[in-house]
Short mmCIF file of C-alpha atoms and ligand atoms in Angstrom, two decimals:
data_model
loop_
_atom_site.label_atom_id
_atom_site.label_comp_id
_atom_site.label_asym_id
_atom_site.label_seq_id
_atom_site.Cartn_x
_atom_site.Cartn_y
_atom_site.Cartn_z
CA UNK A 1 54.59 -32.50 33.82
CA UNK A 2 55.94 -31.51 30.74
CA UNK A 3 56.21 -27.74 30.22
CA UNK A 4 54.91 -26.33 26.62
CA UNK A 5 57.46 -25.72 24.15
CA UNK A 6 58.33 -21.52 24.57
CA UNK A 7 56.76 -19.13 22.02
CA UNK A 8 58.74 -18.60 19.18
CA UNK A 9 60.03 -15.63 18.36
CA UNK A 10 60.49 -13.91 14.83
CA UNK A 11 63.80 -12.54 15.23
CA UNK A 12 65.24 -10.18 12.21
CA UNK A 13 67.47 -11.59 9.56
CA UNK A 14 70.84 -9.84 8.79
CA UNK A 15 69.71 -6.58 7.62
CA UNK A 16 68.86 -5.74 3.54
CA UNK A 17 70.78 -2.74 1.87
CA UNK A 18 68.09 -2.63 -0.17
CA UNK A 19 65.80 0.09 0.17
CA UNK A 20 67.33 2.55 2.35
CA UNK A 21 67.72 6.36 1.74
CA UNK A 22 71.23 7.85 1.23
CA UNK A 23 71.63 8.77 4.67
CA UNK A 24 70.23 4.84 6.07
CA UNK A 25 73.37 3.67 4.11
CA UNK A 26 75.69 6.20 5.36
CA UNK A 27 74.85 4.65 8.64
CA UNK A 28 75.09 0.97 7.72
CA UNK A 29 78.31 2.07 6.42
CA UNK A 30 79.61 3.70 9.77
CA UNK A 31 78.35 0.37 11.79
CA UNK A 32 80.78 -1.33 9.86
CA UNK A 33 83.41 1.13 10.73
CA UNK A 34 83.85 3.08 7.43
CA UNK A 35 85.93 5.86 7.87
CA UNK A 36 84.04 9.27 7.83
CA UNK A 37 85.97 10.38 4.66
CA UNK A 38 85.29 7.54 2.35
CA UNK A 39 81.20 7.66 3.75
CA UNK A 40 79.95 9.82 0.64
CA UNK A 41 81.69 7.70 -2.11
CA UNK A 42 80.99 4.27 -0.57
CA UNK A 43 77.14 4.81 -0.35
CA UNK A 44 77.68 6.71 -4.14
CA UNK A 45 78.75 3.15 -5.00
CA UNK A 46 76.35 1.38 -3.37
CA UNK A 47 73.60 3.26 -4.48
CA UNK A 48 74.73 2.74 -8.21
CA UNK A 49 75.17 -1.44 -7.87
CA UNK A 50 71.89 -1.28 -5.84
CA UNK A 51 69.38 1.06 -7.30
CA UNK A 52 70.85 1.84 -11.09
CA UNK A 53 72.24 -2.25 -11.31
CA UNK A 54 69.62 -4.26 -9.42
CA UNK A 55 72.77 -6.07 -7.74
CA UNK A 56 71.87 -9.14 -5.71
CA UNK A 57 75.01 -10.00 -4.57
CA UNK A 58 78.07 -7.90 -3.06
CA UNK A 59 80.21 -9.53 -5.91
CA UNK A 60 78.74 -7.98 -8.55
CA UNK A 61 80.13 -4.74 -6.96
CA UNK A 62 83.77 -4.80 -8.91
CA UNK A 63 84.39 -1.05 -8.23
CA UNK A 64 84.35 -1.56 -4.15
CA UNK A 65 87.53 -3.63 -2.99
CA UNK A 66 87.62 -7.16 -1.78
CA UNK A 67 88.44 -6.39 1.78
CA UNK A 68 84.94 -4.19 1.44
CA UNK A 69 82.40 -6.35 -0.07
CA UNK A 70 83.71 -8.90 2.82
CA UNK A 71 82.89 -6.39 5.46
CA UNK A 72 79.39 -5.87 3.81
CA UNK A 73 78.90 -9.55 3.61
CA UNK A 74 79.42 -10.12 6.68
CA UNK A 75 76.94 -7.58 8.16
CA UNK A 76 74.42 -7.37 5.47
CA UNK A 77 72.22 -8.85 2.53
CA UNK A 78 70.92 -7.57 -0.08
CA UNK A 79 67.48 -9.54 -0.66
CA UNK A 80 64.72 -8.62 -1.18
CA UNK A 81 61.42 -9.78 0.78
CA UNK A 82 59.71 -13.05 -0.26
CA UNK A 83 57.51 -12.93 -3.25
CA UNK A 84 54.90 -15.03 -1.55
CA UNK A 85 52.55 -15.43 -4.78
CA UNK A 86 52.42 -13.89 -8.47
CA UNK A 87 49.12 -13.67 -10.41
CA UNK A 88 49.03 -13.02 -13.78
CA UNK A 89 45.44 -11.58 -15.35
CA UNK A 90 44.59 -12.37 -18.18
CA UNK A 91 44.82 -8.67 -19.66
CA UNK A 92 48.61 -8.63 -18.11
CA UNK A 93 48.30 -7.31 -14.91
CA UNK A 94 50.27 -8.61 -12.30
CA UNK A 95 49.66 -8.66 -8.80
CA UNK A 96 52.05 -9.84 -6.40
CA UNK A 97 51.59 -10.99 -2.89
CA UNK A 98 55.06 -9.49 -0.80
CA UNK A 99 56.19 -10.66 2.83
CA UNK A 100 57.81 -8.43 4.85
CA UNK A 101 60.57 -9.80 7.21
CA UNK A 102 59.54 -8.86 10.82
CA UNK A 103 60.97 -5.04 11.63
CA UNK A 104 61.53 -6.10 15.08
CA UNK A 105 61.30 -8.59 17.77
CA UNK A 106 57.77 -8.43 18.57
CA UNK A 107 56.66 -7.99 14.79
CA UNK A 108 55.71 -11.07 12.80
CA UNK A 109 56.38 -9.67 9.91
CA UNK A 110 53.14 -8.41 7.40
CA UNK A 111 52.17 -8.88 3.60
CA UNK A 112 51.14 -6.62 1.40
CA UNK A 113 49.92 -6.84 -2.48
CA UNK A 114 51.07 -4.33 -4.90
CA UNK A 115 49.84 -4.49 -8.78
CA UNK A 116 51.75 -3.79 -12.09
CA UNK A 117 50.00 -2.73 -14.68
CA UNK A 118 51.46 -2.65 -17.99
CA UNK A 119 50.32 -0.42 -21.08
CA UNK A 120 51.40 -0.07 -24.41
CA UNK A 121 53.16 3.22 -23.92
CA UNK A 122 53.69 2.67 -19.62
CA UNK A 123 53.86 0.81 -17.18
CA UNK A 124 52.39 1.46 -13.77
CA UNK A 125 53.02 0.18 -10.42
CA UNK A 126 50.37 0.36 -7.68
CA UNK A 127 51.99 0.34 -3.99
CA UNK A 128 50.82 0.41 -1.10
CA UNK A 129 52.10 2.52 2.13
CA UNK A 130 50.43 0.60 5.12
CA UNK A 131 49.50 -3.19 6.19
CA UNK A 132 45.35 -2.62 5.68
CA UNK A 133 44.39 1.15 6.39
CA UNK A 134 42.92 2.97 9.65
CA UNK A 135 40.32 4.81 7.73
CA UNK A 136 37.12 2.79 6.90
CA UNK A 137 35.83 4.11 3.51
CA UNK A 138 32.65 1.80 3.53
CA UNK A 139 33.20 0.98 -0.37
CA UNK A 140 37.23 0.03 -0.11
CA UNK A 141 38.00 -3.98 1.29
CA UNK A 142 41.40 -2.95 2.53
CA UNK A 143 39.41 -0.77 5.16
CA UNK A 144 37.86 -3.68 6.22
CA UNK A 145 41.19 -5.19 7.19
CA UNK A 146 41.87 -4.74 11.10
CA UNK A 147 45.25 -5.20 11.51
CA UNK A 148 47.43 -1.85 10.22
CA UNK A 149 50.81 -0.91 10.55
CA UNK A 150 52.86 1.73 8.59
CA UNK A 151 55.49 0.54 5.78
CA UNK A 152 58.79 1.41 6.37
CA UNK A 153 60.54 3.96 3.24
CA UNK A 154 62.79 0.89 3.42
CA UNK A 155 59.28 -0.95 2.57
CA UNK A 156 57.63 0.94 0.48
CA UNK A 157 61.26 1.41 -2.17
CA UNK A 158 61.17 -2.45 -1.99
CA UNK A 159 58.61 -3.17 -3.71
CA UNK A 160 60.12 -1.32 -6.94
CA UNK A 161 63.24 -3.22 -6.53
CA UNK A 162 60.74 -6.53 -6.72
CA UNK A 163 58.55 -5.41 -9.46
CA UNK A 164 61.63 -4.96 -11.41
CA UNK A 165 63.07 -7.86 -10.62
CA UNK A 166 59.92 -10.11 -11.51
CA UNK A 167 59.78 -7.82 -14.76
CA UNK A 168 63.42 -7.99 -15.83
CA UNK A 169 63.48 -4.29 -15.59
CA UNK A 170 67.22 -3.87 -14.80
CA UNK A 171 69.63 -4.15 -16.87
CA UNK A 172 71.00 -7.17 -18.52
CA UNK A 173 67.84 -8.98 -17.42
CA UNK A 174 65.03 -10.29 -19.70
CA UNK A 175 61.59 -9.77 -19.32
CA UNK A 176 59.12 -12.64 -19.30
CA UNK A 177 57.95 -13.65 -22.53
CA UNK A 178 53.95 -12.95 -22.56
CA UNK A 179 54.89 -9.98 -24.99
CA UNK A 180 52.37 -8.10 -22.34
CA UNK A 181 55.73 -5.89 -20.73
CA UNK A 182 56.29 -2.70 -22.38
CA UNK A 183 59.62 -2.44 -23.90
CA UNK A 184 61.29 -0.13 -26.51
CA UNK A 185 63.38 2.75 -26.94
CA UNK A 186 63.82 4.62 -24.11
CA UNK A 187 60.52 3.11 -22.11
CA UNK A 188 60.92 1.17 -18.80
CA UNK A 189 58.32 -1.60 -17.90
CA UNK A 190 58.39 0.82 -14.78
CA UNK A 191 57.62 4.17 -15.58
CA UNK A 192 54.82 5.27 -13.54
CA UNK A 193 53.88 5.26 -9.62
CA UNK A 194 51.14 5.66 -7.95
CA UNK A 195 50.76 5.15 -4.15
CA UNK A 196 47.11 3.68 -4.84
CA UNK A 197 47.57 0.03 -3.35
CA UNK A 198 47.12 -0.44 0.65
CA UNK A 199 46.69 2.42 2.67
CA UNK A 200 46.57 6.41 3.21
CA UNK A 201 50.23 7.75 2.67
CA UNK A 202 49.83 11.16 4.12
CA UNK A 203 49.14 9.12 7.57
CA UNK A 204 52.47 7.89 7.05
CA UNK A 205 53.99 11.04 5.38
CA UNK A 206 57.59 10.98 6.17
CA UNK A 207 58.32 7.44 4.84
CA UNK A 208 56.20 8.06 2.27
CA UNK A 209 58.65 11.04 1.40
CA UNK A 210 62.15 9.35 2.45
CA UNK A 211 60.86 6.51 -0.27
CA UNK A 212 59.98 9.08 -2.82
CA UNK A 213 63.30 10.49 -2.60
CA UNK A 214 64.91 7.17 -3.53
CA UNK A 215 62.27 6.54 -6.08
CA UNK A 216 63.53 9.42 -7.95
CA UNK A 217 66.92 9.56 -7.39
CA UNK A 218 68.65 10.18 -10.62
CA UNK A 219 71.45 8.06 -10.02
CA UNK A 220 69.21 4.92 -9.07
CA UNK A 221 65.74 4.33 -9.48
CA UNK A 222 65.22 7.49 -11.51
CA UNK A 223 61.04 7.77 -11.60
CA UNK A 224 60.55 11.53 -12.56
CA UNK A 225 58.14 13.20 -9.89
CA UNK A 226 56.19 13.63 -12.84
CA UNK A 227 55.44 10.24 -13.13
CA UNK A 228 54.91 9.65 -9.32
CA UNK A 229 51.33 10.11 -8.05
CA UNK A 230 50.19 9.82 -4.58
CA UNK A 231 46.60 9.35 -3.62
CA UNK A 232 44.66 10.82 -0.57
CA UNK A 233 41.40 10.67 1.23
CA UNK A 234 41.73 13.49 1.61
CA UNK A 235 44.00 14.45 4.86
CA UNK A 236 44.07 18.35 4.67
CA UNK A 237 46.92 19.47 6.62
CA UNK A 238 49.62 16.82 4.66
CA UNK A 239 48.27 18.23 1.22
CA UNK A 240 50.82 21.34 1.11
CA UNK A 241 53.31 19.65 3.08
CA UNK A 242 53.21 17.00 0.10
CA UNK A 243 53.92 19.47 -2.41
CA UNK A 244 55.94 20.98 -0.62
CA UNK A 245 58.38 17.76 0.79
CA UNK A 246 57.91 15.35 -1.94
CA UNK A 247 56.56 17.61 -4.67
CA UNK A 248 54.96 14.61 -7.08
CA UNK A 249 51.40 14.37 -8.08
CA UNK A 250 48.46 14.40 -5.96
CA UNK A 251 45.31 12.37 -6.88
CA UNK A 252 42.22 12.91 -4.37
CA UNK A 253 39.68 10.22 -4.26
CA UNK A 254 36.83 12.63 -3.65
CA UNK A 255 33.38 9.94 -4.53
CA UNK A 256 31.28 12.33 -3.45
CA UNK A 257 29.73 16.23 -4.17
CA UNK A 258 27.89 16.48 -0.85
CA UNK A 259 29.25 16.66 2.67
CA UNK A 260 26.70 14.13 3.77
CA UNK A 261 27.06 11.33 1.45
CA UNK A 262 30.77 11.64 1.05
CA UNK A 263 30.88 11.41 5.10
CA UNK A 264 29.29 8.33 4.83
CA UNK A 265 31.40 6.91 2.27
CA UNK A 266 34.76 8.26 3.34
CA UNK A 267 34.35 9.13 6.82
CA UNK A 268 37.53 11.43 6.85
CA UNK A 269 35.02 13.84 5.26
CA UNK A 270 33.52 14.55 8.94
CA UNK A 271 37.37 16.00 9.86
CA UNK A 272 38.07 17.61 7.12
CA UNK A 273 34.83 18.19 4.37
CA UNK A 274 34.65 19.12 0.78
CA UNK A 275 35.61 22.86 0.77
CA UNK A 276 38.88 22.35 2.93
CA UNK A 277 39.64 19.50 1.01
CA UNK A 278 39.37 21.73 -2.32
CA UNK A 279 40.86 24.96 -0.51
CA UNK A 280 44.01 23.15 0.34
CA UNK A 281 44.13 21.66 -3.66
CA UNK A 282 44.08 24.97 -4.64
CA UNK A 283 46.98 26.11 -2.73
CA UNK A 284 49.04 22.40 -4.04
CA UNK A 285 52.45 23.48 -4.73
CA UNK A 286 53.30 23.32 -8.92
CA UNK A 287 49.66 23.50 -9.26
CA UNK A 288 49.36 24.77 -12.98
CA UNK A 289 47.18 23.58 -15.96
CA UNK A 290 50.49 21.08 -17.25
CA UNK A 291 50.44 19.52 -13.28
CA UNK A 292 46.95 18.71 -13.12
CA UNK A 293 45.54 17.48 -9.84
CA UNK A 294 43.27 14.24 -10.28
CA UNK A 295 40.21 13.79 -8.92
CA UNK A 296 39.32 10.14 -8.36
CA UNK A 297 35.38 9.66 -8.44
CA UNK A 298 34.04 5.56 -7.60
CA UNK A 299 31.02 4.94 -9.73
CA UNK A 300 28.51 3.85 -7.42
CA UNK A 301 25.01 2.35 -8.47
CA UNK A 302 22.32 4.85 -7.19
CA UNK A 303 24.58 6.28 -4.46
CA UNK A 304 26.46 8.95 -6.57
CA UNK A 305 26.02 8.33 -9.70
CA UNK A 306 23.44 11.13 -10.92
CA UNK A 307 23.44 13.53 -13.88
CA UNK A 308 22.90 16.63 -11.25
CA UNK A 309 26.02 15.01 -9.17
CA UNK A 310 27.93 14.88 -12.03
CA UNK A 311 27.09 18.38 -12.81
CA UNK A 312 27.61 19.67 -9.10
CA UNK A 313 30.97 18.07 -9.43
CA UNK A 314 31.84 19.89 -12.65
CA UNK A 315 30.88 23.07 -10.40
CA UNK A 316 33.15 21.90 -7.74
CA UNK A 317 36.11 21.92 -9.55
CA UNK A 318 35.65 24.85 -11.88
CA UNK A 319 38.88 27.04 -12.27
CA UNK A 320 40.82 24.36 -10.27
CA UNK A 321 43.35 22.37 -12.89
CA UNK A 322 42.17 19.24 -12.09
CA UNK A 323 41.58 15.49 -14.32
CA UNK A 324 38.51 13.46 -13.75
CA UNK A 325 38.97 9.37 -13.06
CA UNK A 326 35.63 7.59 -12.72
CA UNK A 327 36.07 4.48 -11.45
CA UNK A 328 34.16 1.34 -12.26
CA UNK A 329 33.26 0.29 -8.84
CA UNK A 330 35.30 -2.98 -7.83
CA UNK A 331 32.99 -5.60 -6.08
CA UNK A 332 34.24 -7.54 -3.31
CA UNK A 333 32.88 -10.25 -1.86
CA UNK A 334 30.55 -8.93 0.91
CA UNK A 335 29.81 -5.65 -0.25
CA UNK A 336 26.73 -3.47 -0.22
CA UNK A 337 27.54 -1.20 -2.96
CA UNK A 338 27.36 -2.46 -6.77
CA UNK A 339 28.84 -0.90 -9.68
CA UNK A 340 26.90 1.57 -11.87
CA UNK A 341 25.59 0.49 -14.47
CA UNK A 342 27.53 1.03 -18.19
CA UNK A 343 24.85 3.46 -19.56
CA UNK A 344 24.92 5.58 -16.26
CA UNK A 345 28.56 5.68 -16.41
CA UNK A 346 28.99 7.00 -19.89
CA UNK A 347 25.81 9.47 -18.88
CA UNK A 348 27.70 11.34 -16.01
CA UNK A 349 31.19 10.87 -18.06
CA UNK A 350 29.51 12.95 -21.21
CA UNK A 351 28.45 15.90 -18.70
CA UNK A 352 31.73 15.43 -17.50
CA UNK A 353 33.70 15.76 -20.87
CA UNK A 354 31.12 18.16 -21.98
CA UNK A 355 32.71 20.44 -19.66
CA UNK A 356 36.19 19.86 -20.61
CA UNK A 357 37.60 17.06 -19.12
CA UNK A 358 38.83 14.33 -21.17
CA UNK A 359 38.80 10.21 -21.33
CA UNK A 360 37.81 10.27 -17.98
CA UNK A 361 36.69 6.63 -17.09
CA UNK A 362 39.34 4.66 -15.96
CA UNK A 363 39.59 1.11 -17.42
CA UNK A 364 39.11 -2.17 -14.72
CA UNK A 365 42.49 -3.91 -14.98
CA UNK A 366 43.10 -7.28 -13.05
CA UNK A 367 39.75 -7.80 -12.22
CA UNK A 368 39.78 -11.79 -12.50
CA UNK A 369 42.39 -11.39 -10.07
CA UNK A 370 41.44 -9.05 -7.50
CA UNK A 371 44.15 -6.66 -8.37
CA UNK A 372 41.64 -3.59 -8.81
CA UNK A 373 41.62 0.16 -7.10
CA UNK A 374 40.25 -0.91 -3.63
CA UNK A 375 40.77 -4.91 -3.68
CA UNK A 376 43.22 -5.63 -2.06
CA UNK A 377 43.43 -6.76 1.44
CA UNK A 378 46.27 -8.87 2.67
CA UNK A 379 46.56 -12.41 3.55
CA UNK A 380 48.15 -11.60 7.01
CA UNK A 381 44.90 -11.47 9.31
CA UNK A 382 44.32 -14.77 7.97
CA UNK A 383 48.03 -15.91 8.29
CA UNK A 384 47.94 -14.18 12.29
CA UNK A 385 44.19 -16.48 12.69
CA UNK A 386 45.76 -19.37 11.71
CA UNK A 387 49.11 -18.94 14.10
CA UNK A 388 46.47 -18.61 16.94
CA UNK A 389 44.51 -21.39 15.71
CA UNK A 390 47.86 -23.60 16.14
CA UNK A 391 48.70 -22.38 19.44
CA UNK A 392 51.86 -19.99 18.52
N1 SAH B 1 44.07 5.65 0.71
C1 SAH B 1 44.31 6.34 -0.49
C2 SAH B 1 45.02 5.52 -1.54
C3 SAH B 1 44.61 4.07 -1.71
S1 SAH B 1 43.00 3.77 -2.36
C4 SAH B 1 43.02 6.90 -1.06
O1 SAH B 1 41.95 6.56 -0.54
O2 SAH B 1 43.10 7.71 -1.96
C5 SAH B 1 43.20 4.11 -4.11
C6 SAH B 1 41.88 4.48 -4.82
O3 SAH B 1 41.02 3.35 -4.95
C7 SAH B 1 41.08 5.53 -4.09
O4 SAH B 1 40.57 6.49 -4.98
C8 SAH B 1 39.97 4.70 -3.51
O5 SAH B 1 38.90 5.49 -3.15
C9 SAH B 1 39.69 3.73 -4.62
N2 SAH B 1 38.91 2.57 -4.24
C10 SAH B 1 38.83 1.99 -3.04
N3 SAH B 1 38.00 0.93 -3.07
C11 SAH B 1 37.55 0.83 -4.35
C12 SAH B 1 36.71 -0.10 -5.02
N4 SAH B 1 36.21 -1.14 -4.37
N5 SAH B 1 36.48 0.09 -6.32
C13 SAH B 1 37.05 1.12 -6.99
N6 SAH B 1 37.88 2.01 -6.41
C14 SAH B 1 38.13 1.88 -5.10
FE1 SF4 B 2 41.95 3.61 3.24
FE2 SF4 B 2 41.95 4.67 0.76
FE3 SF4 B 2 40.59 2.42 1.30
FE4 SF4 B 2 39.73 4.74 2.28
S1 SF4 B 2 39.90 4.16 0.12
S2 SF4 B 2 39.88 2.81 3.41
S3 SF4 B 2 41.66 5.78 2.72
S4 SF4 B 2 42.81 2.67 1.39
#
């Protein structure tokens, strides 16, 4: 009898550069036997050629000597993970499919999506800080998705690196022609992140705040804070730490005015309800009326979508400095909820505006390719079914 063929088993490539924090390549530098003295300028060089260059190959580095870059080479790469697929909607967005090489021995590796969408002044890029999401928010398909596991910072920093590479956003590269990339004076075709793509960040706070770090390094990546936004349901006790560790801007999907619907639709409510969740945006860090908070609010037909909700929700907020996004509801196949419908919307957006708050609906982007707020779900519970399927 013939025995079966043994399991195989992902086993890490030679580790990327590309995406660590200062203090990740201070380390890859000492496994290599760097002397302690040269350990600050050799990562100030890498992080230059990495981060502020977009290198792809130690060559490029002409500042770091020969007998260096051969070390490096040897123990390191710096690529980036597979682009698995690119779609391009028809209004420009871009939504890219990313595989993750495995983190460790037992891992498979994961994909994750992450969307760029360009404007004519910005350009935004929606990331995601977990495979799928623990939380089940019953209008959101990535909380259908069973399989979760936290990005690394490593992770989360990469997919930057790959939007700008599929952009052309570093230098001496050109961006594709569709004329869709915003380009000029002084504007990147990155300028603005927000961690709106898979997952909730503050359950994975401290990568989320390693990656922020290099996101906004001066010397690198160089987002301003300003233009960094991270989104929560709402996980109270990681609100002021945010502020406090990572100090960008907070968006909170809210949906709801009423403990017992928004329970129901984001279940994280029953931990933590509406008036901690407001009591701990009052006390955000930098709160003032030039760092607005931003509450997110999903348009939902006949759920939440009321004149007197829209009202209560006005109430809510009052003397908190705070932005309004309603959110076209994004359908997904096998839903329950549809989208409100146009005249509704622009109903509970005038009480809304009425009461101070400006261009408050935010416009579907990506639609015809799945790329909206609360889309996305990854390919790799299908990609882990099929592996059983075929016996792996
Ligand atoms: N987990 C975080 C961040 C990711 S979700 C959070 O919940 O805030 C980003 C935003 O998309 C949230 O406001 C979320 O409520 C919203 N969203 C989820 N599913 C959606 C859908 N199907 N249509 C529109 N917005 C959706
Ligand atoms: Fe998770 Fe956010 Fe979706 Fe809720 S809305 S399931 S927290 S990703």
């Amino acid at each position: 009898m013939t025995l079966p063929a043994p399991l195989p088993v992902a086993q890490p490539a030679t580790p990327s550069l590309v995406g660590l924090t200062r203090a990740e390549l201070g380390e890859a530098l000492r496994a290599i036997d760097t002397p302690d003295r040269e350990i600050r300028m050799r990562t100030g060089q890498l992080w230059h050629w990495i981060y502020f260059q977009g290198a792809k190959d130690f060559g490029e580095m002409l500042n770091v000597s020969k007998t260096m870059r051969a070390k490096l080479e040897a123990a390191y790469t710096l690529a980036r993970p597979e682009v698995t697929s690119e779609q391009v909607s028809n209004d420009g967005t871009r939504k890219w499919l990313i595989r993750m090489p495995p983190v460790d021995a037992r891992d498979r590796g994961a994909e994750i999506e992450c969307v760029y969408i360009p404007e004519s002044d910005r350009g935004t890029l929606c990331v995601s800080s977990q495979v799928g999401c623990t939380l089940t928010c019953t209008f959101c398909h990535t909380g259908t998705q069973r399989l979760v596991r936290n990005l690394t910072s490593q992770e989360i920093v990469q997919q930057l690196v790959v939007a700008r590479d599929q952009i052309g956003d570093f230098p001496g590269m050109t961006p594709p022609k569709d004329g869709l990339i915003p380009s000029g004076e002084g504007v990147r075709a990155v300028s603005n992140i927000v961690f709106m793509g898979m997952g909730e960040p503050l359950f994975n706070f401290d990568n989320v705040g390693n990656a922020i770090d290099v996101l906004s390094d001066g010397d690198g990546l160089s987002l301003s804070k300003r233009r960094i936004t991270v989104s929560t349901s709402g996980v109270v006790p990681e609100i002021p730490a945010l502020g406090a560790r990572a100090g960008t801007m907070l968006a909170i999907s809210l949906h709801a005015v009423r403990d017992d619907l928004r329970d129901t639709l984001v279940p994280l409510n029953k931990k933590y309800p509406i008036a901690d969740l407001l009591d701990a945006c009052r006390h955000y860090p930098g709160l003032s009326n030039a760092r607005r908070i931003t509450f997110e609010y999903v348009m939902l037909k006949g759920v939440n979508d009321s004149p007197a909700e829209a009202r209560e929700l006005v109430r809510l907020l009052k003397g908190l400095p705070a932005k309004i996004n309603l959110i076209p509801f994004n359908p997904w196949p096998g839903t329950k909820y549809e989208c409100s419908d146009w005249d509704v919307i622009e109903r509970f957006s005038d009480i809304v505006f009425n009461a101070g708050y400006a261009s408050p609906v935010r416009t579907p982007r990506g639609r015809d390719i799945l790329a909206a707020c609360g889309q996305l779900k990854s390919e790799t519970e299908k990609v882990r079914a099929r592996a059983v399927l075929m016996g792996e």
